[in-house]
Amino acid sequence: MRRLLKFLHTIGAIGLMGAMATLIMLAIVAPPAAQLPAYAAVRGAMSAIATWLLLPSLGVTLVAGLVAMAMGRAFHNAGWAWVKLLSGVLVFEGSLQGIIGPLRQEAERSAAALAGNGAAAGLAGTLGPERNTLIVLILVATLNVALGVWRPRLTSIPD
């Protein structure tokens, strides 16, 4: 069971960080909103990546990590494991509120504008904040990987 949880946690982290890196690149190369068909296509792709890769990978990583921590008594008093848990919760919350929600809304708005059911004004206003949030989250996820690999001696949690 321990190996299965470690495998799932690792595969989830690979998918999560790959999705984040892809979303950062798409945010960088996204055409301006004035080029509405191309912009709507990129935003639709970003929403699909967030929905079908980032969110499931995030869930697998978080659940496998929590179950492994609950089952492994060695993790209960390890300070690095608790820091990893807290930063994992930050990545989860930041992804839901700062990435997935805004990506879906912008994809819907741009698709509606392309169909003539909405105004194109105000589109692309979230690209910069989304990109910045993704950069912060990928740095925190990298910290999580480093904590899991090197397991530094942090203050132990008393029994």
CSV table of C-alpha atoms in Angstrom, one decimal:
chain,number,residue,atom,x,y,z
A,1,MET,CA,0.0,0.0,0.0
A,2,ARG,CA,2.9,2.4,0.8
A,3,ARG,CA,4.4,2.0,-2.6
A,4,LEU,CA,1.0,2.5,-4.3
A,5,LEU,CA,0.4,5.7,-2.4
A,6,LYS,CA,4.0,6.9,-3.2
A,7,PHE,CA,3.4,6.1,-6.9
A,8,LEU,CA,0.0,7.9,-7.0
A,9,HIS,CA,1.5,10.9,-5.1
A,10,THR,CA,4.4,11.1,-7.6
A,11,ILE,CA,2.2,10.7,-10.7
A,12,GLY,CA,-0.2,13.3,-9.4
A,13,ALA,CA,2.6,15.7,-8.8
A,14,ILE,CA,4.0,15.2,-12.3
A,15,GLY,CA,0.6,15.9,-13.8
A,16,LEU,CA,0.0,18.9,-11.5
A,17,MET,CA,3.3,20.6,-12.3
A,18,GLY,CA,3.1,19.7,-16.0
A,19,ALA,CA,-0.3,21.3,-16.2
A,20,MET,CA,0.9,24.4,-14.3
A,21,ALA,CA,3.9,24.7,-16.6
A,22,THR,CA,1.7,24.3,-19.7
A,23,LEU,CA,-0.8,26.9,-18.4
A,24,ILE,CA,2.1,29.4,-17.8
A,25,MET,CA,3.3,28.9,-21.3
A,26,LEU,CA,-0.2,29.4,-22.8
A,27,ALA,CA,-0.7,32.5,-20.7
A,28,ILE,CA,2.6,33.9,-22.1
A,29,VAL,CA,1.9,33.1,-25.7
A,30,ALA,CA,-1.9,33.9,-25.7
A,31,PRO,CA,-2.9,36.2,-28.5
A,32,PRO,CA,-4.5,39.5,-27.5
A,33,ALA,CA,-8.2,39.5,-27.0
A,34,ALA,CA,-8.6,41.6,-30.1
A,35,GLN,CA,-7.8,38.4,-32.1
A,36,LEU,CA,-11.0,36.9,-30.6
A,37,PRO,CA,-11.1,33.5,-32.4
A,38,ALA,CA,-7.5,32.7,-31.5
A,39,TYR,CA,-7.9,34.1,-28.0
A,40,ALA,CA,-11.1,32.1,-27.4
A,41,ALA,CA,-9.3,28.9,-28.6
A,42,VAL,CA,-6.4,29.4,-26.3
A,43,ARG,CA,-8.7,30.2,-23.3
A,44,GLY,CA,-10.7,27.1,-24.1
A,45,ALA,CA,-7.6,25.0,-24.1
A,46,MET,CA,-6.4,26.5,-20.9
A,47,SER,CA,-9.8,25.7,-19.2
A,48,ALA,CA,-9.7,22.1,-20.5
A,49,ILE,CA,-6.1,21.7,-19.1
A,50,ALA,CA,-7.2,23.1,-15.8
A,51,THR,CA,-10.3,20.9,-15.6
A,52,TRP,CA,-9.1,17.6,-17.0
A,53,LEU,CA,-5.4,17.6,-15.9
A,54,LEU,CA,-4.7,20.1,-13.2
A,55,LEU,CA,-7.7,19.4,-11.0
A,56,PRO,CA,-7.5,15.6,-11.1
A,57,SER,CA,-3.8,15.6,-10.6
A,58,LEU,CA,-4.2,17.9,-7.7
A,59,GLY,CA,-6.8,15.7,-6.1
A,60,VAL,CA,-4.7,12.5,-6.6
A,61,THR,CA,-1.6,14.2,-5.1
A,62,LEU,CA,-3.4,15.6,-2.1
A,63,VAL,CA,-5.4,12.5,-1.3
A,64,ALA,CA,-2.5,10.1,-1.7
A,65,GLY,CA,-0.3,12.4,0.4
A,66,LEU,CA,-2.9,12.7,3.2
A,67,VAL,CA,-3.5,8.9,3.2
A,68,ALA,CA,0.2,8.2,3.3
A,69,MET,CA,0.7,10.7,6.1
A,70,ALA,CA,-2.2,9.2,8.1
A,71,MET,CA,-1.0,5.6,7.6
A,72,GLY,CA,2.7,6.3,8.1
A,73,ARG,CA,3.5,6.8,11.8
A,74,ALA,CA,6.9,8.1,10.9
A,75,PHE,CA,5.2,11.1,9.3
A,76,HIS,CA,3.2,12.0,12.3
A,77,ASN,CA,6.1,13.7,14.2
A,78,ALA,CA,8.1,14.8,11.1
A,79,GLY,CA,8.1,18.6,10.9
A,80,TRP,CA,8.9,18.5,7.1
A,81,ALA,CA,5.7,16.4,6.5
A,82,TRP,CA,3.6,19.0,8.3
A,83,VAL,CA,5.2,21.8,6.3
A,84,LYS,CA,4.5,19.8,3.1
A,85,LEU,CA,0.9,19.3,4.2
A,86,LEU,CA,0.3,23.0,4.8
A,87,SER,CA,1.9,24.0,1.6
A,88,GLY,CA,-0.1,21.3,-0.3
A,89,VAL,CA,-3.3,22.9,1.1
A,90,LEU,CA,-2.1,26.3,-0.1
A,91,VAL,CA,-1.5,24.8,-3.6
A,92,PHE,CA,-5.0,23.3,-3.5
A,93,GLU,CA,-6.7,26.4,-2.4
A,94,GLY,CA,-4.7,28.7,-4.7
A,95,SER,CA,-5.4,26.4,-7.7
A,96,LEU,CA,-9.2,26.3,-7.1
A,97,GLN,CA,-9.6,30.0,-6.4
A,98,GLY,CA,-6.8,31.6,-8.4
A,99,ILE,CA,-6.6,29.3,-11.4
A,100,ILE,CA,-9.4,26.9,-12.2
A,101,GLY,CA,-12.3,29.3,-11.4
A,102,PRO,CA,-11.0,32.3,-13.3
A,103,LEU,CA,-9.9,30.1,-16.3
A,104,ARG,CA,-13.3,28.6,-16.7
A,105,GLN,CA,-15.0,32.0,-16.4
A,106,GLU,CA,-12.7,33.6,-19.0
A,107,ALA,CA,-13.2,30.7,-21.4
A,108,GLU,CA,-16.9,31.0,-21.1
A,109,ARG,CA,-16.8,34.8,-21.6
A,110,SER,CA,-14.5,34.6,-24.6
A,111,ALA,CA,-16.7,31.8,-26.2
A,112,ALA,CA,-19.8,33.9,-25.6
A,113,ALA,CA,-18.1,36.9,-27.2
A,114,LEU,CA,-17.1,34.8,-30.1
A,115,ALA,CA,-20.6,33.6,-30.6
A,116,GLY,CA,-21.9,37.2,-30.4
A,117,ASN,CA,-23.6,36.8,-27.0
A,118,GLY,CA,-21.2,39.0,-25.0
A,119,ALA,CA,-18.8,41.9,-25.2
A,120,ALA,CA,-15.2,41.3,-26.0
A,121,ALA,CA,-14.3,44.3,-23.8
A,122,GLY,CA,-12.6,43.3,-20.6
A,123,LEU,CA,-11.3,40.0,-21.9
A,124,ALA,CA,-7.6,39.1,-21.1
A,125,GLY,CA,-7.7,41.1,-17.9
A,126,THR,CA,-7.0,38.0,-15.9
A,127,LEU,CA,-4.1,36.6,-17.9
A,128,GLY,CA,-1.4,38.4,-15.9
A,129,PRO,CA,-2.8,37.5,-12.4
A,130,GLU,CA,-3.4,33.9,-13.5
A,131,ARG,CA,0.2,33.6,-14.8
A,132,ASN,CA,1.6,35.1,-11.6
A,133,THR,CA,-0.5,32.8,-9.4
A,134,LEU,CA,0.7,29.9,-11.5
A,135,ILE,CA,4.3,30.9,-11.0
A,136,VAL,CA,3.9,31.1,-7.2
A,137,LEU,CA,2.0,27.8,-7.1
A,138,ILE,CA,4.6,26.0,-9.2
A,139,LEU,CA,7.3,27.3,-6.9
A,140,VAL,CA,5.4,26.1,-3.8
A,141,ALA,CA,4.9,22.7,-5.5
A,142,THR,CA,8.6,22.5,-6.2
A,143,LEU,CA,9.2,23.2,-2.5
A,144,ASN,CA,6.9,20.3,-1.8
A,145,VAL,CA,8.9,18.0,-4.0
A,146,ALA,CA,12.2,19.2,-2.4
A,147,LEU,CA,10.7,18.5,1.1
A,148,GLY,CA,9.7,15.0,0.1
A,149,VAL,CA,13.1,14.2,-1.5
A,150,TRP,CA,15.4,15.7,1.1
A,151,ARG,CA,13.3,15.5,4.2
A,152,PRO,CA,15.1,18.1,6.1
A,153,ARG,CA,15.2,17.9,9.9
A,154,LEU,CA,12.7,20.5,11.0
A,155,THR,CA,11.3,20.9,14.4
A,156,SER,CA,9.5,17.7,15.4
A,157,ILE,CA,6.0,17.8,16.5
A,158,PRO,CA,5.8,16.7,20.1
A,159,ASP,CA,3.6,13.7,21.0
